[in-house]
Short mmCIF file of C-alpha atoms in Angstrom, two decimals:
data_model
loop_
_atom_site.label_atom_id
_atom_site.label_comp_id
_atom_site.label_asym_id
_atom_site.label_seq_id
_atom_site.Cartn_x
_atom_site.Cartn_y
_atom_site.Cartn_z
CA MET C 118 45.00 170.46 88.82
CA ARG C 119 45.60 169.20 92.36
CA ILE C 120 44.84 165.49 92.51
CA ALA C 121 44.76 163.31 95.64
CA LEU C 122 45.04 159.54 95.20
CA ILE C 123 43.90 157.44 98.14
CA LYS C 124 44.33 153.87 99.31
CA PRO C 125 41.43 153.32 101.74
CA ALA C 126 41.96 151.73 105.14
CA ASN C 127 41.66 147.96 105.18
CA GLN C 128 43.23 146.96 108.48
CA GLY C 129 41.71 144.25 110.58
CA ILE C 130 40.93 141.95 107.66
CA LEU C 131 42.13 138.40 108.23
CA GLY C 132 43.14 137.63 104.66
CA LEU C 133 46.34 138.42 102.82
CA GLU C 134 47.17 141.62 104.69
CA LEU C 135 48.34 139.60 107.67
CA ILE C 136 51.26 138.32 105.61
CA THR C 137 51.60 141.00 102.93
CA PHE C 138 51.22 144.75 103.24
CA VAL C 139 52.27 146.37 99.99
CA GLU C 140 52.54 149.80 98.45
CA PRO C 141 49.64 151.14 96.30
CA LEU C 142 51.53 150.68 93.03
CA GLY C 143 48.44 151.35 90.92
CA LEU C 144 48.13 154.83 92.40
CA GLU C 145 51.83 155.47 91.79
CA CYS C 146 51.34 154.47 88.14
CA VAL C 147 48.39 156.85 87.78
CA ALA C 148 50.39 159.68 89.34
CA GLY C 149 53.22 158.75 87.00
CA VAL C 150 51.14 159.72 83.95
CA LEU C 151 49.59 162.80 85.59
CA GLU C 152 52.74 164.55 86.77
CA PRO C 153 54.30 164.90 83.28
CA GLU C 154 51.08 166.67 82.27
CA GLY C 155 51.76 169.34 84.89
CA HIS C 156 49.34 168.15 87.56
CA ASP C 157 50.16 168.30 91.29
CA CYS C 158 49.62 164.87 92.83
CA ALA C 159 49.71 163.42 96.34
CA ILE C 160 49.15 159.85 97.56
CA PHE C 161 47.55 159.14 100.94
CA ASP C 162 47.66 155.62 102.37
CA PHE C 163 44.81 155.48 104.87
CA ARG C 164 45.95 152.00 105.98
CA ILE C 165 48.92 153.75 107.59
CA ASP C 166 47.51 157.20 108.36
CA GLY C 167 44.20 155.94 109.67
CA LEU C 168 40.85 157.18 108.39
CA GLU C 169 40.57 160.34 110.49
CA GLN C 170 44.13 161.56 109.96
CA GLY C 171 44.06 160.50 106.33
CA VAL C 172 40.99 162.60 105.62
CA GLU C 173 42.57 165.56 107.40
CA ASN C 174 45.77 165.19 105.38
CA CYS C 175 43.83 164.92 102.15
CA SER C 176 41.70 167.95 103.02
CA ALA C 177 44.79 170.02 103.82
CA PHE C 178 46.14 169.24 100.34
CA ALA C 179 42.94 170.84 98.96
CA PRO C 180 42.57 168.62 95.89
CA GLN C 181 40.16 169.36 93.07
CA VAL C 182 40.05 165.67 92.11
CA VAL C 183 40.14 162.72 94.54
CA GLY C 184 40.72 159.19 93.23
CA LEU C 185 40.25 156.15 95.45
CA GLN C 186 41.51 152.67 94.66
CA CYS C 187 39.21 149.73 95.40
CA ASN C 188 41.08 146.65 94.23
CA PHE C 189 39.56 144.05 96.53
CA THR C 190 35.97 143.27 97.35
CA THR C 191 36.84 143.49 101.07
CA GLU C 192 37.69 147.18 100.55
CA ARG C 193 34.19 148.20 99.49
CA TYR C 194 32.81 149.39 102.81
CA ARG C 195 35.98 151.26 103.74
CA THR C 196 36.13 152.88 100.32
CA LEU C 197 32.57 154.14 100.73
CA GLU C 198 33.26 155.34 104.24
CA ALA C 199 36.33 157.26 103.04
CA VAL C 200 34.27 158.75 100.20
CA ARG C 201 31.63 160.01 102.64
CA ARG C 202 34.20 161.58 104.96
CA ILE C 203 36.02 163.24 102.06
CA ARG C 204 32.79 164.54 100.57
CA ARG C 205 31.92 166.26 103.86
CA LYS C 206 35.35 167.92 103.94
CA LEU C 207 35.58 168.67 100.22
CA PRO C 208 32.04 169.19 98.90
CA GLU C 209 33.23 170.59 95.55
CA ALA C 210 35.82 167.91 94.75
CA PHE C 211 35.33 165.49 91.88
CA ILE C 212 35.47 161.99 93.41
CA LEU C 213 36.47 159.00 91.29
CA VAL C 214 36.69 155.34 92.32
CA GLY C 215 38.81 152.86 90.34
CA GLY C 216 40.67 149.59 90.73
CA HIS C 217 39.95 145.95 89.94
CA ASP C 218 36.84 145.53 92.09
CA ALA C 219 35.29 148.81 91.03
CA SER C 220 35.98 148.00 87.37
CA ARG C 221 34.36 144.58 87.60
CA ASP C 222 31.22 145.77 89.45
CA PRO C 223 30.73 149.53 88.91
CA ALA C 224 27.00 149.27 89.62
CA TRP C 225 27.73 148.66 93.30
CA PHE C 226 29.39 152.09 93.50
CA GLN C 227 26.30 153.97 92.37
CA ASP C 228 26.29 156.52 95.16
CA PRO C 229 25.58 160.28 95.13
CA ASP C 230 28.92 161.05 96.80
CA ILE C 231 30.83 159.40 93.94
CA ASN C 232 30.99 161.28 90.65
CA ALA C 233 32.39 158.49 88.51
CA ILE C 234 33.89 155.00 88.39
CA ALA C 235 36.91 154.25 86.19
CA VAL C 236 36.61 150.93 84.36
CA GLY C 237 39.96 149.68 83.08
CA ASP C 238 43.59 150.78 83.28
CA GLY C 239 43.71 154.03 85.23
CA GLU C 240 46.57 155.44 83.16
CA GLU C 241 44.39 155.35 80.03
CA ILE C 242 41.41 157.06 81.64
CA ILE C 243 42.68 159.58 84.17
CA VAL C 244 44.53 162.02 81.86
CA PRO C 245 41.65 162.64 79.41
CA MET C 246 39.22 162.79 82.34
CA VAL C 247 41.24 165.45 84.18
CA ASP C 248 41.70 167.34 80.90
CA ALA C 249 37.92 167.35 80.40
CA LEU C 250 37.36 168.62 83.95
CA GLU C 251 39.99 171.32 83.49
CA ARG C 252 38.45 172.50 80.22
CA ASP C 253 34.85 172.08 81.44
CA LYS C 254 34.13 169.56 78.70
CA ASN C 255 31.42 166.90 78.70
CA LEU C 256 32.63 163.83 80.64
CA GLU C 257 30.33 161.62 78.59
CA GLU C 258 32.88 162.03 75.80
CA VAL C 259 35.67 160.48 77.93
CA PRO C 260 35.74 156.68 77.40
CA GLY C 261 36.21 154.32 80.31
CA LEU C 262 33.92 155.99 82.84
CA VAL C 263 30.64 155.14 84.51
CA LEU C 264 29.11 158.44 85.60
CA ASN C 265 26.74 158.64 88.56
CA THR C 266 24.01 161.09 87.61
CA ALA C 267 20.64 162.06 89.05
CA LYS C 268 19.05 159.86 86.39
CA GLY C 269 21.26 156.86 87.13
CA GLN C 270 24.55 155.56 85.81
CA VAL C 271 25.81 156.56 82.39
CA GLU C 272 28.48 154.49 80.66
CA THR C 273 30.82 156.47 78.42
CA GLY C 274 32.04 153.51 76.39
CA HIS C 275 34.98 151.17 76.39
CA ALA C 276 38.24 152.52 77.80
CA PRO C 277 40.96 153.48 75.29
CA ALA C 278 43.08 150.72 73.77
CA ARG C 279 45.60 149.36 76.22
CA ARG C 280 48.99 150.67 75.21
CA ASP C 281 52.37 149.00 75.28
CA ILE C 282 53.25 149.25 78.98
CA ASP C 283 56.89 149.79 78.06
CA SER C 284 55.86 153.28 76.96
CA LEU C 285 54.35 154.24 80.31
CA PRO C 286 56.26 156.60 82.61
CA LEU C 287 57.85 155.10 85.70
CA PRO C 288 55.61 154.96 88.79
CA ALA C 289 55.77 158.10 90.96
CA ARG C 290 57.46 156.28 93.84
CA HIS C 291 58.64 159.54 95.39
CA LEU C 292 55.05 160.18 96.47
CA ILE C 293 55.09 157.23 98.89
CA ARG C 294 58.67 157.59 100.13
CA HIS C 295 57.50 158.49 103.65
CA TYR C 296 55.36 155.35 103.73
CA ALA C 297 57.94 153.02 102.16
CA PRO C 298 59.44 151.58 105.40
CA ASN C 299 56.02 150.15 106.35
CA TYR C 300 55.53 147.75 103.44
CA TYR C 301 56.46 144.07 103.82
CA ILE C 302 55.92 140.47 102.80
CA ASN C 303 56.19 137.87 105.54
CA PHE C 304 59.11 139.15 107.65
CA ARG C 305 60.82 140.99 104.80
CA LYS C 306 60.73 144.78 104.87
CA PRO C 307 60.98 147.31 103.48
CA LEU C 308 59.39 145.89 100.35
CA ALA C 309 58.76 147.43 96.93
CA LEU C 310 56.52 146.19 94.14
CA LEU C 311 57.76 145.77 90.58
CA GLU C 312 55.47 145.18 87.62
CA THR C 313 57.13 143.62 84.58
CA ALA C 314 53.95 142.39 82.85
CA ARG C 315 50.19 142.81 83.01
CA GLY C 316 47.44 140.31 82.46
CA CYS C 317 47.20 136.54 82.24
CA PRO C 318 46.45 134.24 79.29
CA PHE C 319 44.85 131.61 81.52
CA LYS C 320 41.22 131.64 82.62
CA CYS C 321 40.92 130.20 86.14
CA ASN C 322 37.27 130.47 87.13
CA PHE C 323 37.99 131.98 90.57
CA CYS C 324 40.16 134.82 89.22
CA SER C 325 39.18 138.21 87.78
CA VAL C 326 42.65 139.28 86.61
CA TRP C 327 42.26 137.94 83.08
CA LYS C 328 38.82 139.54 82.81
CA PHE C 329 40.05 142.93 84.01
CA HIS C 330 42.83 142.81 81.41
CA GLU C 331 40.45 141.43 78.76
CA SER C 332 42.69 138.40 78.17
CA THR C 333 45.60 140.62 77.12
CA PHE C 334 49.16 139.94 78.25
CA ARG C 335 51.63 142.84 77.96
CA GLU C 336 55.27 142.89 78.94
CA LYS C 337 57.97 145.43 79.71
CA SER C 338 61.31 145.03 78.03
CA PRO C 339 64.29 143.82 80.09
CA GLU C 340 65.86 147.25 79.59
CA GLN C 341 62.82 148.99 81.08
CA VAL C 342 62.75 146.56 84.00
CA VAL C 343 66.40 147.26 84.83
CA ARG C 344 65.82 151.00 84.45
CA GLU C 345 62.99 150.84 86.99
CA LEU C 346 64.92 148.57 89.35
CA LYS C 347 67.68 151.16 89.53
CA THR C 348 65.19 153.64 91.04
CA ILE C 349 64.05 151.26 93.81
CA GLU C 350 65.80 151.57 97.16
CA ALA C 351 64.11 148.68 98.98
CA PRO C 352 66.19 145.48 99.28
CA ASN C 353 63.10 143.28 98.86
CA ILE C 354 61.12 143.15 95.63
CA PHE C 355 57.77 141.49 95.03
CA ILE C 356 57.18 141.08 91.29
CA THR C 357 53.46 141.60 90.73
CA ASP C 358 53.18 139.63 87.47
CA ASP C 359 50.45 137.04 87.95
CA ILE C 360 52.59 134.50 86.12
CA PHE C 361 56.30 135.25 85.96
CA TRP C 362 58.44 133.81 83.16
CA MET C 363 55.54 133.39 80.73
CA ASN C 364 58.01 134.55 78.07
CA VAL C 365 61.04 132.35 78.69
CA ARG C 366 63.41 134.31 76.45
CA ARG C 367 62.47 137.57 78.17
CA GLY C 368 62.95 135.91 81.56
CA GLU C 369 66.46 134.89 80.55
CA GLU C 370 67.30 138.35 79.22
CA MET C 371 65.98 140.06 82.35
CA ALA C 372 68.14 137.86 84.57
CA GLN C 373 71.21 138.50 82.41
CA GLN C 374 70.72 142.26 82.39
CA ILE C 375 69.95 142.49 86.10
CA LYS C 376 73.08 140.51 86.93
CA ALA C 377 75.17 142.63 84.55
CA SER C 378 73.84 145.83 86.17
CA GLY C 379 75.12 144.74 89.57
CA ILE C 380 71.65 144.98 91.13
CA ARG C 381 71.07 142.37 93.82
CA LYS C 382 67.69 142.08 95.54
CA TYR C 383 65.59 139.52 97.35
CA PHE C 384 63.01 138.74 94.66
CA THR C 385 59.65 137.11 95.37
CA VAL C 386 57.79 135.98 92.25
CA GLN C 387 54.64 134.10 91.33
CA THR C 388 54.70 131.44 88.65
CA ARG C 389 53.24 128.14 87.51
CA THR C 390 54.68 124.73 88.21
CA ASP C 391 54.59 123.67 84.56
CA ILE C 392 56.93 126.57 83.72
CA ILE C 393 59.35 125.45 86.44
CA CYS C 394 59.27 121.88 85.14
CA LYS C 395 59.99 122.89 81.54
CA PHE C 396 62.57 125.60 82.24
CA PRO C 397 64.38 124.95 85.53
CA HIS C 398 67.40 126.89 84.25
CA LEU C 399 65.38 130.08 84.78
CA ILE C 400 65.45 129.42 88.52
CA GLU C 401 69.22 129.13 88.49
CA MET C 402 69.61 132.31 86.43
CA TRP C 403 67.45 134.31 88.82
CA LYS C 404 69.28 132.98 91.85
CA ASP C 405 72.29 134.82 90.45
CA CYS C 406 70.37 138.12 90.75
CA GLY C 407 70.36 137.95 94.54
CA ASP C 408 67.95 135.80 96.53
CA LEU C 409 64.78 134.19 95.20
CA ALA C 410 61.52 132.95 96.67
CA ILE C 411 58.56 131.65 94.69
CA PHE C 412 54.83 131.67 95.36
CA LEU C 413 53.06 128.66 93.83
CA GLY C 414 49.31 128.62 93.42
CA LEU C 415 49.04 124.84 93.48
CA GLU C 416 45.31 125.11 94.28
CA LYS C 417 44.58 121.36 94.38
CA VAL C 418 46.43 118.10 95.03
CA ASP C 419 44.90 116.01 92.24
CA ASP C 420 43.99 116.43 88.59
CA ALA C 421 40.25 116.34 89.22
CA GLY C 422 40.56 119.26 91.62
CA LEU C 423 42.69 121.25 89.17
CA GLN C 424 40.11 120.68 86.45
CA SER C 425 37.36 121.94 88.76
CA VAL C 426 38.96 125.41 88.86
CA ASN C 427 40.09 125.35 85.19
CA LYS C 428 43.75 125.51 86.23
CA LYS C 429 45.11 123.89 83.04
CA ASN C 430 47.90 122.13 84.93
CA THR C 431 48.61 118.71 86.43
CA ALA C 432 49.25 117.35 89.89
CA ALA C 433 52.41 115.69 88.57
CA ASN C 434 53.81 119.10 87.57
CA ASN C 435 53.16 120.38 91.08
CA VAL C 436 55.14 117.55 92.64
CA ARG C 437 57.99 117.77 90.14
CA ALA C 438 58.31 121.55 90.55
CA ILE C 439 58.64 121.20 94.31
CA GLU C 440 61.39 118.63 93.83
CA ILE C 441 63.23 120.99 91.49
CA LEU C 442 63.01 123.92 93.91
CA LYS C 443 64.22 121.78 96.80
CA ASP C 444 67.17 120.53 94.73
CA LEU C 445 68.08 124.12 93.82
CA GLY C 446 67.69 125.38 97.39
CA VAL C 447 65.02 127.95 96.50
CA GLY C 448 62.38 128.83 99.06
CA PHE C 449 58.74 128.51 98.06
CA THR C 450 55.26 128.97 99.44
CA CYS C 451 52.34 126.85 98.29
CA ASN C 452 48.72 127.93 98.31
CA PHE C 453 45.74 125.61 98.21
CA ILE C 454 42.05 126.25 97.62
CA VAL C 455 39.70 124.77 100.19
CA ASP C 456 36.23 124.04 98.82
CA PRO C 457 33.24 124.69 101.12
CA ALA C 458 31.82 121.42 99.76
CA TRP C 459 34.69 119.45 101.30
CA GLU C 460 34.15 116.61 103.72
CA ARG C 461 36.59 115.58 106.44
CA LYS C 462 38.32 113.14 104.09
CA ASP C 463 39.19 116.00 101.73
CA PHE C 464 40.87 117.96 104.51
CA GLN C 465 42.76 114.83 105.51
CA GLN C 466 43.88 114.27 101.92
CA LEU C 467 45.46 117.73 101.86
CA LYS C 468 47.17 117.21 105.22
CA ASP C 469 48.55 113.89 104.00
CA TRP C 470 49.89 115.59 100.85
CA ILE C 471 51.64 118.25 102.93
CA ASP C 472 53.16 115.50 105.07
CA GLU C 473 54.34 113.55 102.04
CA TYR C 474 56.00 116.47 100.27
CA GLY C 475 57.00 118.54 103.29
CA THR C 476 55.34 121.74 102.10
CA TYR C 477 55.22 123.40 105.51
CA ASN C 478 55.22 126.88 103.93
CA SER C 479 51.61 126.57 102.86
CA GLY C 480 48.57 128.81 102.89
CA PHE C 481 44.93 127.91 102.49
CA SER C 482 42.33 130.01 100.68
CA VAL C 483 38.64 129.27 100.94
CA LEU C 484 37.05 129.11 97.48
CA THR C 485 35.44 132.55 97.19
CA PRO C 486 33.20 133.72 94.33
CA LEU C 487 34.37 137.30 93.80
CA PRO C 488 32.13 139.58 91.75
CA GLY C 489 33.37 139.71 88.18
CA THR C 490 34.63 136.11 88.02
CA ASP C 491 33.18 133.16 86.14
CA LEU C 492 32.73 131.47 89.50
CA TRP C 493 30.52 134.35 90.69
CA ASP C 494 28.37 134.04 87.59
CA ASP C 495 27.95 130.32 88.25
CA VAL C 496 27.12 130.41 91.96
CA GLU C 497 25.86 133.92 92.76
CA LYS C 498 22.42 132.56 93.58
CA ASN C 499 23.96 130.33 96.25
CA VAL C 500 26.04 132.86 98.17
CA THR C 501 25.12 132.98 101.84
CA SER C 502 26.19 136.55 102.53
CA ARG C 503 26.82 139.88 100.81
CA ASP C 504 28.80 141.21 103.71
CA TRP C 505 31.78 142.02 101.52
CA GLU C 506 34.29 141.77 104.36
CA LEU C 507 33.62 138.05 104.44
CA TYR C 508 35.06 137.86 100.91
CA ASP C 509 38.62 137.82 102.28
CA ILE C 510 39.41 134.25 101.07
CA VAL C 511 39.53 132.86 104.60
CA HIS C 512 35.77 132.82 105.19
CA THR C 513 33.18 130.87 103.29
CA VAL C 514 30.31 132.67 101.60
CA LEU C 515 29.02 129.47 100.03
CA PRO C 516 27.08 126.72 101.82
CA THR C 517 29.32 124.14 103.49
CA LYS C 518 28.72 120.41 103.34
CA LEU C 519 29.94 120.03 106.91
CA PRO C 520 28.21 122.04 109.63
CA LEU C 521 29.85 125.48 109.65
CA GLU C 522 31.52 124.91 113.02
CA GLU C 523 33.02 121.62 111.79
CA PHE C 524 34.18 123.20 108.51
CA TYR C 525 36.12 125.89 110.35
CA ASP C 526 37.45 123.34 112.82
CA GLU C 527 38.94 121.41 109.90
CA TYR C 528 40.10 124.59 108.17
CA SER C 529 41.93 125.89 111.23
CA LYS C 530 43.57 122.48 111.64
CA LEU C 531 45.17 122.92 108.21
CA TRP C 532 47.03 126.00 109.47
CA ARG C 533 48.06 124.19 112.65
CA HIS C 534 49.17 121.16 110.68
CA ALA C 535 51.44 123.23 108.41
CA LEU C 536 53.09 124.73 111.49
CA GLU C 537 53.54 121.27 113.03
CA VAL C 538 55.17 120.02 109.82
CA ARG C 539 57.53 123.02 109.92
CA TYR C 540 58.57 122.17 113.49
CA LYS C 541 58.99 118.52 112.53
CA MET C 542 61.19 119.29 109.52
CA ARG C 543 63.01 122.42 110.67
CA GLY C 544 62.85 122.07 114.43
CA LYS C 545 61.14 124.50 116.77
CA ALA C 546 64.43 125.72 118.24
CA ARG C 547 65.88 126.37 114.77
CA THR C 548 62.76 128.32 113.80
CA TYR C 549 63.07 130.55 116.85
CA LEU C 550 66.81 131.01 116.34
CA LYS C 551 66.30 132.09 112.74
CA LEU C 552 63.76 134.71 113.80
CA GLY C 553 66.08 135.88 116.55
CA ALA C 554 68.91 136.31 114.06
CA ALA C 555 66.63 138.29 111.75
CA MET C 556 65.70 140.62 114.61
CA ALA C 557 69.33 141.01 115.65
CA THR C 558 70.33 142.15 112.16
CA GLY C 559 67.42 144.58 111.98
CA LYS C 560 65.71 142.78 109.09
CA VAL C 561 62.56 142.40 111.14
CA SER C 562 61.29 144.08 114.28
CA VAL C 563 59.85 142.57 117.42
CA GLY C 564 56.49 143.90 116.25
CA ASP C 565 56.83 142.10 112.93
CA VAL C 566 57.58 138.81 114.65
CA ARG C 567 54.72 139.31 117.07
CA LYS C 568 52.38 139.94 114.15
CA GLY C 569 53.58 136.77 112.40
CA TRP C 570 53.11 134.60 115.45
CA ASN C 571 49.75 136.23 116.09
CA MET C 572 48.69 135.25 112.59
CA ALA C 573 49.64 131.62 113.22
CA LYS C 574 47.73 131.71 116.49
CA VAL C 575 44.69 133.46 115.05
CA MET C 576 44.39 131.25 111.97
CA SER C 577 44.68 128.09 114.08
CA ARG C 578 41.48 128.79 116.00
CA PRO C 579 38.05 128.03 114.50
CA GLU C 580 36.40 130.71 116.63
CA THR C 581 38.38 133.32 114.70
CA PHE C 582 36.29 132.65 111.61
CA LEU C 583 33.02 131.92 113.35
CA LYS C 584 33.13 135.28 115.13
CA ARG C 585 33.17 137.17 111.86
CA HIS C 586 30.10 135.28 110.69
CA SER C 587 28.38 136.12 113.96
CA ASP C 588 29.27 139.79 113.62
CA SER C 589 27.99 139.78 110.06
CA GLU C 590 24.66 138.31 111.09
CA GLN C 591 24.32 141.11 113.64
CA GLY C 592 25.05 143.76 111.00
CA LEU C 593 28.41 144.72 112.50
CA THR C 594 30.19 145.41 109.22
CA ALA C 595 33.15 147.74 108.82
CA ALA C 596 32.76 151.32 109.97
CA GLY C 597 29.25 150.56 111.17
CA LEU C 598 27.88 150.08 107.65
CA ALA C 599 25.15 147.54 108.12
CA ALA C 600 24.41 147.08 104.42
CA PRO C 601 26.09 147.69 101.11
CA PHE C 602 25.44 150.87 99.17
CA GLY C 603 24.22 151.02 95.60
CA THR C 604 23.07 147.94 93.78
CA PRO C 605 23.38 144.80 95.96
#
C-alpha cells in the first residue's frame, strides 16, 4: 500500500521549537517497519513545507493510508486542520493519528475525518493495521486502536507487547534526506536524532513519558547503536533517551565502541545529576567520542521543590553535578520549572541560585498540566484554559498567585537575568565573537543567529506571553479554530 506519514505544522509556537527543531524520528521508525513489508512510504514535514504545499505534496503521492503524528498537546489544532485539508483532497484515504499526545488522550480526537487513533508504539500497531486494511479484515481485531465510528469510539484492546527495540529495523532516514539540513538544536545544524533507549523508570508528576511507555525501560545494544550511527551523516546528534546512562555498563560499552569505530560527533544528551555524581567517568569517556553537551532537568533549587514534582533527586546532587561538569569542561544547559503559585521571593531565589552557580545557560518552563500526566489528574478542575496552544510550557494554564501581568513580568526577567549572567561571566564581546566565528565557518547561518537573538528578545518581554492569553480569550487559536474538536 502507499502510506503517507505526516508531521503537522507547528511553527509560531513559543516553546521548545525556538531552540530545537528536530526530525520526525517516530515517523521514520514507523516507515522503517513498513518498508520491509513491501509498502511504499513517504514522509511529509508540514513544518517545512507549509500546510498548503504539504497537502498538495501528500495528495500528489496518492496515499491509501495517511498517518499523522501528534506528539505534543500544542499540535492538536494543527493536526486537526491538516486532517481536514487532507480529507478534502483524499476522501477515500484511511486517516490515522498517533503519537504521545494522541495516545494519552484519544477521546479528544473523536472526529469524523479521522478513522482511527493509534495508542502505543506505532511500530507494533501499524503493520497489522495496514495488513487488515489490505485484506479487508475487521479492524476491531487489530489491538492498539481506537476506532471512530458512527456509534462512537471503539477500543480494540491493548497494543501488542512492546518488543526488544534492538530487533526493530533502522529508521527510514532516507525519507527525510531532503529535509535533513533544516533540523537543529540551538545553533548546531544539521542535527540528527538517535534513540538508544525508550521509556523512563521514574515517575515525575509533570511528565507523560513513563505513562506512555507503561513504566518500561528498553535499551538498544552498543553494537546496534554504532550500526545506526554509521548511517547518520549529520555532525550533530541529539540522543533522545529521556535519561541517558541509566545503565552504566552499557554507557561505558557504547563509548568504547563508538571511539573504536572512529565515529566522532557532537553529542547532546539528557541525564540526571545523581548519575553524573556517581559516575563522572562516563562524562570523560563520552568526551572521547567527539564533543559533548548535557541537558539537565534540574527543575527546582531546593529539596522541597524537587519533592513537589516527585523528582527523586536532591539539590545537593544538582550543585555537585554542575561542579563536575565545569571541572571537566563540558557544556551544559539547565532547565527549571516555574510554578504559577510562585511569589516574587521565589523568582528571586532562582535568580540568586543562577548567580551563585553561574548557570547562565538556563531555560525556564512554566509548570504545565499536560493531559495524560498525574499532574493533569490532580489539577484538571483548576485549569484556566483549554486553548491547547497555551500548553507550550512557557504560558500558564493554572491560576497564578501574583496578578497575571506581574507573573509574566517576573518570568520574563528570569530570561533576561540568565542573559545578563552570561554577559557578566563570558563577556558580551566574547559572545558576539563566538557567534561570528560560527557563522564564518558555516556552522550557523545569519538566519540562525537572528532567530536565536530574536528568541532572547521575545522571551524577555512580558507582553509576549500576555498577548497569547489575549488572543486565546478572543478565540484566535491556530488556523482559526476557535474551540477544540471532539471531547473537551
